[in-house]
PDB file of C-alpha atoms in Angstrom:
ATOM      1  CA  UNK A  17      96.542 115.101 112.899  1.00 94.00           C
ATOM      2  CA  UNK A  18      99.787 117.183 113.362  1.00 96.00           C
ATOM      3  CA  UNK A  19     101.338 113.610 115.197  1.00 96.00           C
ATOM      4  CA  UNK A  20      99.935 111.540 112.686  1.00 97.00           C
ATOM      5  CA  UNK A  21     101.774 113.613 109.881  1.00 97.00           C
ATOM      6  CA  UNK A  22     104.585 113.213 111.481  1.00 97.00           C
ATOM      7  CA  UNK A  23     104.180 109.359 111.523  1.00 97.00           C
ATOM      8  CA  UNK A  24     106.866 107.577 109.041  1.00 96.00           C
ATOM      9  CA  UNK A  25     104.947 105.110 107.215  1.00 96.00           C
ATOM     10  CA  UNK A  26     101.315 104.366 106.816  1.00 96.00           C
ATOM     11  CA  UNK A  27     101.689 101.417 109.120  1.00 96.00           C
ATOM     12  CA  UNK A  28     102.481 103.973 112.133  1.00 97.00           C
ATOM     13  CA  UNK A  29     100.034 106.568 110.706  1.00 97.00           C
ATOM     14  CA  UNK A  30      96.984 103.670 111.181  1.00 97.00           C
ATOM     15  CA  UNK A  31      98.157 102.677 114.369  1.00 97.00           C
ATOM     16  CA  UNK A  32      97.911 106.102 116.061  1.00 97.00           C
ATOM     17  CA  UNK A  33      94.709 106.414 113.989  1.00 97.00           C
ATOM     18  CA  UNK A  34      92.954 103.230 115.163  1.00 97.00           C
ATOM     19  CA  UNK A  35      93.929 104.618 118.782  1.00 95.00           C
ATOM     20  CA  UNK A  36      92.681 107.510 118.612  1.00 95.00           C
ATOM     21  CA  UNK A  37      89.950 107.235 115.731  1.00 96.00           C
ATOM     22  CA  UNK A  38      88.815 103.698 116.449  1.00 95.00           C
ATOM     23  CA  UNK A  39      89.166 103.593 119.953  1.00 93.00           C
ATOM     24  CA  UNK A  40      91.371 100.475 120.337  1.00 94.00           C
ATOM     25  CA  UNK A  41      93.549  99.472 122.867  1.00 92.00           C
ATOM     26  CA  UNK A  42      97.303  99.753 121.480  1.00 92.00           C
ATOM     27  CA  UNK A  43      99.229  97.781 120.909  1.00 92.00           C
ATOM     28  CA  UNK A  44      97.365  94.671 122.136  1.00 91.00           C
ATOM     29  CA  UNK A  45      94.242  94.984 120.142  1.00 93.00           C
ATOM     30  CA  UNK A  46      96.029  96.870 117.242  1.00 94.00           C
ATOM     31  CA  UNK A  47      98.524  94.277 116.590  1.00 93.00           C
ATOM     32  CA  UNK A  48      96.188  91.854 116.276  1.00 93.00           C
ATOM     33  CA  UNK A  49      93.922  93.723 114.079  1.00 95.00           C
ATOM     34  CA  UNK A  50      93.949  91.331 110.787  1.00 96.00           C
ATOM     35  CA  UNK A  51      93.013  92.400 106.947  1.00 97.00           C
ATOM     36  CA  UNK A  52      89.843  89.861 107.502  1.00 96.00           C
ATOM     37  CA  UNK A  53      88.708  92.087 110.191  1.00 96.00           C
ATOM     38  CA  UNK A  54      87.961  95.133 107.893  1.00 96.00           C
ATOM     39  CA  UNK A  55      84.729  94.902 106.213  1.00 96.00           C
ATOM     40  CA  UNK A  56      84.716  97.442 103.335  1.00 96.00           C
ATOM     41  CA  UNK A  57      81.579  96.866 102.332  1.00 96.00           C
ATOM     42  CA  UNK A  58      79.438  97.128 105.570  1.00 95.00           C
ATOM     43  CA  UNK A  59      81.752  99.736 107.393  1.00 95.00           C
ATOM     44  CA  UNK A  60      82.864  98.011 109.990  1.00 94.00           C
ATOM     45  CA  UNK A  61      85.700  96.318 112.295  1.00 93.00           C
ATOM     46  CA  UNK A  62      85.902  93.165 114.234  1.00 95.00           C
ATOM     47  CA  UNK A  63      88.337  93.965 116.828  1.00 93.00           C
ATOM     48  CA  UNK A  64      89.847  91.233 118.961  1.00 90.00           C
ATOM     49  CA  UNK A  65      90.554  92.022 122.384  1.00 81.00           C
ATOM     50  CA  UNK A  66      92.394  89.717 124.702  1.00 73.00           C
ATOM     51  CA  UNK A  67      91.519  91.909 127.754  1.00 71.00           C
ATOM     52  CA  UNK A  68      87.982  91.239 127.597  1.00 66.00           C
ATOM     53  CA  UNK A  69      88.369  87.645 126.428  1.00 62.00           C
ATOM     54  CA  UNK A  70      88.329  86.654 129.633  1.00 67.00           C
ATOM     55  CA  UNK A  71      85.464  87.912 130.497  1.00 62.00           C
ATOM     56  CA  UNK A  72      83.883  86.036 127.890  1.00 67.00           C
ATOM     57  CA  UNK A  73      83.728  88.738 125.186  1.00 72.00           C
ATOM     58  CA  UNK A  74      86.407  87.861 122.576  1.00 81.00           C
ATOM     59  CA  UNK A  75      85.219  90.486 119.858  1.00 84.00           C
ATOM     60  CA  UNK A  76      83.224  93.534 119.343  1.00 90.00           C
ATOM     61  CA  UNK A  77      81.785  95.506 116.632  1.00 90.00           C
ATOM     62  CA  UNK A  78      83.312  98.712 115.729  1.00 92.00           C
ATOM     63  CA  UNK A  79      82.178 101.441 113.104  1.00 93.00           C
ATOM     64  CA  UNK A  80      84.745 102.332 110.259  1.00 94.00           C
ATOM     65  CA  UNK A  81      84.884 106.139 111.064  1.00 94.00           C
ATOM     66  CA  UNK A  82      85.296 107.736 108.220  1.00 94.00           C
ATOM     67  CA  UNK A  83      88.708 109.737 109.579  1.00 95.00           C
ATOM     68  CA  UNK A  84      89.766 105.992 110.695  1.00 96.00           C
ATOM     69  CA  UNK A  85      88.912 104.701 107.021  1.00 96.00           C
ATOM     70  CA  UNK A  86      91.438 106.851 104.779  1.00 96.00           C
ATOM     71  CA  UNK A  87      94.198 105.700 107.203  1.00 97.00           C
ATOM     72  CA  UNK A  88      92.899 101.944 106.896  1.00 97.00           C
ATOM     73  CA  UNK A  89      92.625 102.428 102.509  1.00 97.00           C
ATOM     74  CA  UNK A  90      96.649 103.529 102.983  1.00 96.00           C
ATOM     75  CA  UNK A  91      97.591 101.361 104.384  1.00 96.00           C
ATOM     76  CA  UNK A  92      95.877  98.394 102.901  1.00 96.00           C
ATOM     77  CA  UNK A  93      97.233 100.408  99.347  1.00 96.00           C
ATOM     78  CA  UNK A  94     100.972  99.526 100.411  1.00 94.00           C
ATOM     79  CA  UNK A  95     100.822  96.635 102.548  1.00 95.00           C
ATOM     80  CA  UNK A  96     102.579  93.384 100.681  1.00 93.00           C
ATOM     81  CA  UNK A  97     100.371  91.203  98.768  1.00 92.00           C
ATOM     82  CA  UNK A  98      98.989  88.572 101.239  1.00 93.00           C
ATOM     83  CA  UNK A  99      99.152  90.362 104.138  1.00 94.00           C
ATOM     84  CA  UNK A 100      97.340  88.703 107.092  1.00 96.00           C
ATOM     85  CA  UNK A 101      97.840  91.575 109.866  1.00 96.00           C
ATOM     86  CA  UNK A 102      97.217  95.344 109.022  1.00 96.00           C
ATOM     87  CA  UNK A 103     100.333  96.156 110.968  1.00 95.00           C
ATOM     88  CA  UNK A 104     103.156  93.672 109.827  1.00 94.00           C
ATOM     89  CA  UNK A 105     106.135  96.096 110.489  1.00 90.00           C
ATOM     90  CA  UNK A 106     106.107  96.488 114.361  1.00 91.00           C
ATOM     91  CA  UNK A 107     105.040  93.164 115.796  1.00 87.00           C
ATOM     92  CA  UNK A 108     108.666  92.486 117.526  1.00 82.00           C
ATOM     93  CA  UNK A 109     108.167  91.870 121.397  1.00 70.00           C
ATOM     94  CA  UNK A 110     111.394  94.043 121.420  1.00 74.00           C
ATOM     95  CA  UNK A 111     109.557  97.263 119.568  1.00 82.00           C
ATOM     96  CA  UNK A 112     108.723  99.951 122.457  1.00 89.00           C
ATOM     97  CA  UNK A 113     105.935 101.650 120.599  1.00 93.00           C
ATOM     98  CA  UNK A 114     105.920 104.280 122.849  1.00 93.00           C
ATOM     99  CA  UNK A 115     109.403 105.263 122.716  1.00 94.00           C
ATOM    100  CA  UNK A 116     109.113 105.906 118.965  1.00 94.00           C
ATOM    101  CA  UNK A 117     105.217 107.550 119.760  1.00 96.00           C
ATOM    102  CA  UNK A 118     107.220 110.017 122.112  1.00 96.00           C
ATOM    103  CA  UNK A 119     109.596 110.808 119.430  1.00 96.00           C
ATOM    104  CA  UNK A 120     106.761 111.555 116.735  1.00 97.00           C
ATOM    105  CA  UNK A 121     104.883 113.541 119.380  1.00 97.00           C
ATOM    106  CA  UNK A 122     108.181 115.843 119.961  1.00 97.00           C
ATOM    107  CA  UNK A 123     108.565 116.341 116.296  1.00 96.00           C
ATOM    108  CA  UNK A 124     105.013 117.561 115.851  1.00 97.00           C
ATOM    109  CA  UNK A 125     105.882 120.230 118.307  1.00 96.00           C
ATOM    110  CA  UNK A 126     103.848 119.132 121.727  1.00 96.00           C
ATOM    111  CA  UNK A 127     104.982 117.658 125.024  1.00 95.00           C
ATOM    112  CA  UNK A 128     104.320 114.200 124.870  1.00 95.00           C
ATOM    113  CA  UNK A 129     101.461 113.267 127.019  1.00 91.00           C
ATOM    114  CA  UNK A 130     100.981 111.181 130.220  1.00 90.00           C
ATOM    115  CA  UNK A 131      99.660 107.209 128.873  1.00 91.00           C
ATOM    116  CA  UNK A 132      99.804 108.062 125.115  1.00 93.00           C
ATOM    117  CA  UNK A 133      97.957 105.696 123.215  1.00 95.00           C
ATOM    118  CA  UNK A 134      95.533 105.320 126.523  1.00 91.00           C
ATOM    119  CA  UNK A 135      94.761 109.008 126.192  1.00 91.00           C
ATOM    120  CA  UNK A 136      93.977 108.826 122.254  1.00 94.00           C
ATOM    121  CA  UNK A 137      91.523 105.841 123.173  1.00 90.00           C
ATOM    122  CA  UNK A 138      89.959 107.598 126.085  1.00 89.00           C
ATOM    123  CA  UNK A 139      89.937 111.168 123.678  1.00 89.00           C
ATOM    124  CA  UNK A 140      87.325 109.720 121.365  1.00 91.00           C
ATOM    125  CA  UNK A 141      85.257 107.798 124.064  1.00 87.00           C
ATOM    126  CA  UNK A 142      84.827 111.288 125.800  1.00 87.00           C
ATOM    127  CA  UNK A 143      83.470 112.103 121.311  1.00 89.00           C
ATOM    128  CA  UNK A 144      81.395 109.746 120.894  1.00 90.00           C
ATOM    129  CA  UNK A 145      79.746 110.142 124.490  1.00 86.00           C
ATOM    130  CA  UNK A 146      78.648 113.302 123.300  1.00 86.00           C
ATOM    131  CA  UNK A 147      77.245 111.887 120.479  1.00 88.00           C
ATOM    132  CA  UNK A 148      75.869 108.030 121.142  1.00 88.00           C
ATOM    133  CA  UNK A 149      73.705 106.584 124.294  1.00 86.00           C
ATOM    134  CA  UNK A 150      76.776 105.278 126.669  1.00 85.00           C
ATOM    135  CA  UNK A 151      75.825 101.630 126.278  1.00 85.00           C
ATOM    136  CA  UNK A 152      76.000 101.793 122.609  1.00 86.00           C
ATOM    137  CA  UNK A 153      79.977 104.274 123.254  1.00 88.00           C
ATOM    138  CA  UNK A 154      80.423 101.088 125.475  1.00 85.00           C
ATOM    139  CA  UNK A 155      79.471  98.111 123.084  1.00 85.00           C
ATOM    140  CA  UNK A 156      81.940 100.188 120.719  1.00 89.00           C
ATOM    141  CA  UNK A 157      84.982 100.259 122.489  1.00 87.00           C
ATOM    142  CA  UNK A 158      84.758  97.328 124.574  1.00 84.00           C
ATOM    143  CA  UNK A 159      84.263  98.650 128.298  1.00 66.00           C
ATOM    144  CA  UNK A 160      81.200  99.323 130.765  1.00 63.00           C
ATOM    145  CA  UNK A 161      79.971 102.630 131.213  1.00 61.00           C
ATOM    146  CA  UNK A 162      81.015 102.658 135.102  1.00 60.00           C
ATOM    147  CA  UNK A 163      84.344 102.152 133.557  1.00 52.00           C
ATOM    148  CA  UNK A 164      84.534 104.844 131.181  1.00 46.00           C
ATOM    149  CA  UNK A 165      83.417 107.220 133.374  1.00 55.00           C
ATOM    150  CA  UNK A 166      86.210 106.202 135.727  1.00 54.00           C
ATOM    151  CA  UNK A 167      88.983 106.200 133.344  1.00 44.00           C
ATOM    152  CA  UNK A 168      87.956 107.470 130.310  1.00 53.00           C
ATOM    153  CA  UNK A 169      85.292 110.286 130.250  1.00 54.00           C
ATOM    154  CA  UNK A 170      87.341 113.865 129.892  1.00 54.00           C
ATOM    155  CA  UNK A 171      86.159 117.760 130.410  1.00 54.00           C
ATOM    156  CA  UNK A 172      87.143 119.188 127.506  1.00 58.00           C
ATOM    157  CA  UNK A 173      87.676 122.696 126.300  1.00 65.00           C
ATOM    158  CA  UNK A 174      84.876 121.810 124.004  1.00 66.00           C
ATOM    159  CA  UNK A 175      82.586 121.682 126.751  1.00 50.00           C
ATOM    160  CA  UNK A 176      83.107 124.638 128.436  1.00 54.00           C
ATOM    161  CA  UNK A 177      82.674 126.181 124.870  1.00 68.00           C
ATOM    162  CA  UNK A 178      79.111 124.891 124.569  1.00 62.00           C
ATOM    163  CA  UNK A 179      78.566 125.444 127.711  1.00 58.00           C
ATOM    164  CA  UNK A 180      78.475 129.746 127.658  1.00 62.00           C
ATOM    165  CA  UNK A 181      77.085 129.809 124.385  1.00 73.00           C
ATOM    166  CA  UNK A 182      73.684 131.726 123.628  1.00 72.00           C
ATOM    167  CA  UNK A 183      71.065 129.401 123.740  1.00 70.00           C
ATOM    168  CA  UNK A 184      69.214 128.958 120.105  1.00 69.00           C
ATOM    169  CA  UNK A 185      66.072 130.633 119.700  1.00 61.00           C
ATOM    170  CA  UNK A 186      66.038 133.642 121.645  1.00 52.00           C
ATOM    171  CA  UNK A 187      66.141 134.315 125.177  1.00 49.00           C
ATOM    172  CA  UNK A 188      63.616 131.415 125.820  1.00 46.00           C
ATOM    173  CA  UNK A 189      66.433 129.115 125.284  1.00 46.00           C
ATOM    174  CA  UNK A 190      63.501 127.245 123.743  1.00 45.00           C
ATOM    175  CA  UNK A 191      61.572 126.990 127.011  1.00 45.00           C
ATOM    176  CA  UNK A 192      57.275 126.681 126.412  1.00 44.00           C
ATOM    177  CA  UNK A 193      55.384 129.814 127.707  1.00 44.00           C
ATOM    178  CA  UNK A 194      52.382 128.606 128.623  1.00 44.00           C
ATOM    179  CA  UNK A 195      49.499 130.801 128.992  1.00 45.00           C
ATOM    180  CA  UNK A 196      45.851 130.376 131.120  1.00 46.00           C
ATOM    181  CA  UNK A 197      42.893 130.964 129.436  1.00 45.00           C
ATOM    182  CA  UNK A 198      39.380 131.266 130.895  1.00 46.00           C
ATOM    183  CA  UNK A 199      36.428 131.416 128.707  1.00 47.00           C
ATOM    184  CA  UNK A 200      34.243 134.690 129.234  1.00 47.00           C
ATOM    185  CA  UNK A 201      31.764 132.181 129.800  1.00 46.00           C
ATOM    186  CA  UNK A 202      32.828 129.245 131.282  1.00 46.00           C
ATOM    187  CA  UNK A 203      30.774 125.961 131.223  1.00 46.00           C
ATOM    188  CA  UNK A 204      29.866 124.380 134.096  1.00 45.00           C
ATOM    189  CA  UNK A 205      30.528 120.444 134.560  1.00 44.00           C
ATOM    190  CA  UNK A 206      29.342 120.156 138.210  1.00 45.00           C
ATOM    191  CA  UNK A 207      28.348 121.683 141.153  1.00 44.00           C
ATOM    192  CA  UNK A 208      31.093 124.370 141.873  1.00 43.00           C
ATOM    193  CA  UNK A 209      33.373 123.101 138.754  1.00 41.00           C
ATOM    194  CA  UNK A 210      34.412 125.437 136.119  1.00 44.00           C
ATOM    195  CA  UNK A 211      36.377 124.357 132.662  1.00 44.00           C
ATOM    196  CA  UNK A 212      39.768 126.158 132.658  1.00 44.00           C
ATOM    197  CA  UNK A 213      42.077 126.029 129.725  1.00 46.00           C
ATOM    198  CA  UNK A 214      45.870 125.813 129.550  1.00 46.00           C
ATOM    199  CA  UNK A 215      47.370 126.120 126.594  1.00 44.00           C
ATOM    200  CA  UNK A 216      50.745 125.643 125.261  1.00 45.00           C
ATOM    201  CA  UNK A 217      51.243 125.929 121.807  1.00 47.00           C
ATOM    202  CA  UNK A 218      49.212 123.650 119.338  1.00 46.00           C
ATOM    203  CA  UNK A 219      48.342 121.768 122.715  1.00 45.00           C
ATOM    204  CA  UNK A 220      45.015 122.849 124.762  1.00 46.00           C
ATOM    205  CA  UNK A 221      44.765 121.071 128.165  1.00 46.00           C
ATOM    206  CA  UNK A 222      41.281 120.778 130.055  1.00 48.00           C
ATOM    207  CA  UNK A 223      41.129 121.194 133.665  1.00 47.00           C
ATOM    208  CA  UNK A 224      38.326 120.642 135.938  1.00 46.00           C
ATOM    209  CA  UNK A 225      38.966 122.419 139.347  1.00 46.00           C
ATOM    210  CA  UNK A 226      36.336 123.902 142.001  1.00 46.00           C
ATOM    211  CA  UNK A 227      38.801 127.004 142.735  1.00 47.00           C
ATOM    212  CA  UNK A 228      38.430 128.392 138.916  1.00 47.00           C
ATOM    213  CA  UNK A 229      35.535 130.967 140.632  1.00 45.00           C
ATOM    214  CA  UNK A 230      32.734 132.228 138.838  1.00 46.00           C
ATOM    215  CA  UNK A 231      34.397 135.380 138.120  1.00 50.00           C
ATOM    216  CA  UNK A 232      36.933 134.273 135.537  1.00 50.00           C
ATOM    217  CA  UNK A 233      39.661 134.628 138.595  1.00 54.00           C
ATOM    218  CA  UNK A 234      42.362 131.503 138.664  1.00 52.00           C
ATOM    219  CA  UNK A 235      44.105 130.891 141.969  1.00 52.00           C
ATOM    220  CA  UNK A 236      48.125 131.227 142.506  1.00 55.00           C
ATOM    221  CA  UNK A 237      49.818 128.365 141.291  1.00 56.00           C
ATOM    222  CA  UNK A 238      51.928 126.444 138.816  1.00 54.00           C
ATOM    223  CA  UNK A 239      51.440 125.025 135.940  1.00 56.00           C
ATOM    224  CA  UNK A 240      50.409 121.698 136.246  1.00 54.00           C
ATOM    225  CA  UNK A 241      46.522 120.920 137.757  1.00 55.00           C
ATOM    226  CA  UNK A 242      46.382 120.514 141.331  1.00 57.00           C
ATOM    227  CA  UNK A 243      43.924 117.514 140.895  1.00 55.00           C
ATOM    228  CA  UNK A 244      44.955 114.115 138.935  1.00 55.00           C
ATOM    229  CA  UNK A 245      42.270 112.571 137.274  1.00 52.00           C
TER     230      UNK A 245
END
């Protein structure tokens, strides 16, 4: 957000924003990101990708985000009547839209980063892993899960975060303590068979095993029966 404010039109500000809030490929699939793409109503972006054309996937589906959408409503707001392309401004084979993403970068006060617009694209794969199933992630922004985690999927600081943090709900951590209970008198279902009872919660679960002795005593072991059936 601090590079993005530091973007000099609303054309730059939605291409860093479909980078790194849409997950698209700049500048290939960016650039040819049209205003018949968006649909407003529905929430959604066709995005046309000539890297996975050839592998017989022209287009894919992409959410509207809302953080993508204001970016998208600005700069459909000052775009020229009859616009076909959302970005009109920096189509020229000869604009380097990294140089000028390096420059916007260094104004916001960071170092620029190693594979710019790559690393906004990969930054909200490594999201919305942590949020969506990977094949649905992978539908989204146009690459197989194998792939992703190859050259996409990031640690984060996030993680680590998450990962020290108490566990909700006590101690537990939310694990089920599960208790045996033996009847004071137990029924018998067979010669040498005693009903034991675990129960777990709301749940109750009836085992039938020889070893569950006549004097209420239950054998070492875990908590699953020892016999299927």
């Amino acid at each position: 957000e601090s590079v993005i404010a530091q973007c000099p039109d609303a054309e730059w500000r939605v291409i860093v924003a479909l980078a790194r809030y849409g997950g698209l490929r700049t500048p290939s699939e960016t650039l040819a990101l049209k205003w018949s793409d968006v649909d407003w109503e529905r929430n959604r972006l066709t995005v046309t990708s000539p890297k996975t054309e050839r592998h017989g996937k022209p287009h894919r589906v992409v959410p509207l985000f809302p953080e993508l959408r204001k970016y998208l409503e600005a700069a459909f707001d000052t775009a020229a009547e009859g616009s076909v392309y959302v970005v009109t401004r920096y189509r020229d084979a000869g604009t380097n839209l990294r140089t000028q993403f390096h420059r916007m970068i260094r104004r916001a006060g960071f170092k620029p980063w190693e594979r710019a617009f790559h690393n906004l694209r990969a930054s909200r794969q490594t999201e919305l892993a942590d949020q969506f199933p990977a094949h649905v992630v992978s539908s989204w922004l146009g690459n197989s899960p194998q792939v992703a985690e190859r050259h996409y999927l990031q640690t984060t600081e996030d993680h680590f975060r998450r990962a020290v943090e108490e566990p909700k709900g006590g101690a537990t951590g939310g694990a089920t303590v599960v208790q045996m209970v033996v009847p004071h008198t137990p029924a018998t279902t067979g010669e040498d068979s005693q009903e034991c009872r675990e129960t777990s919660g709301k749940s109750e679960i009836l085992v039938l095993s020889p070893e569950c002795g006549s004097d209420g005593g239950i054998p070492p072991r875990g908590v699953e029966p020892r016999f299927s059936g």
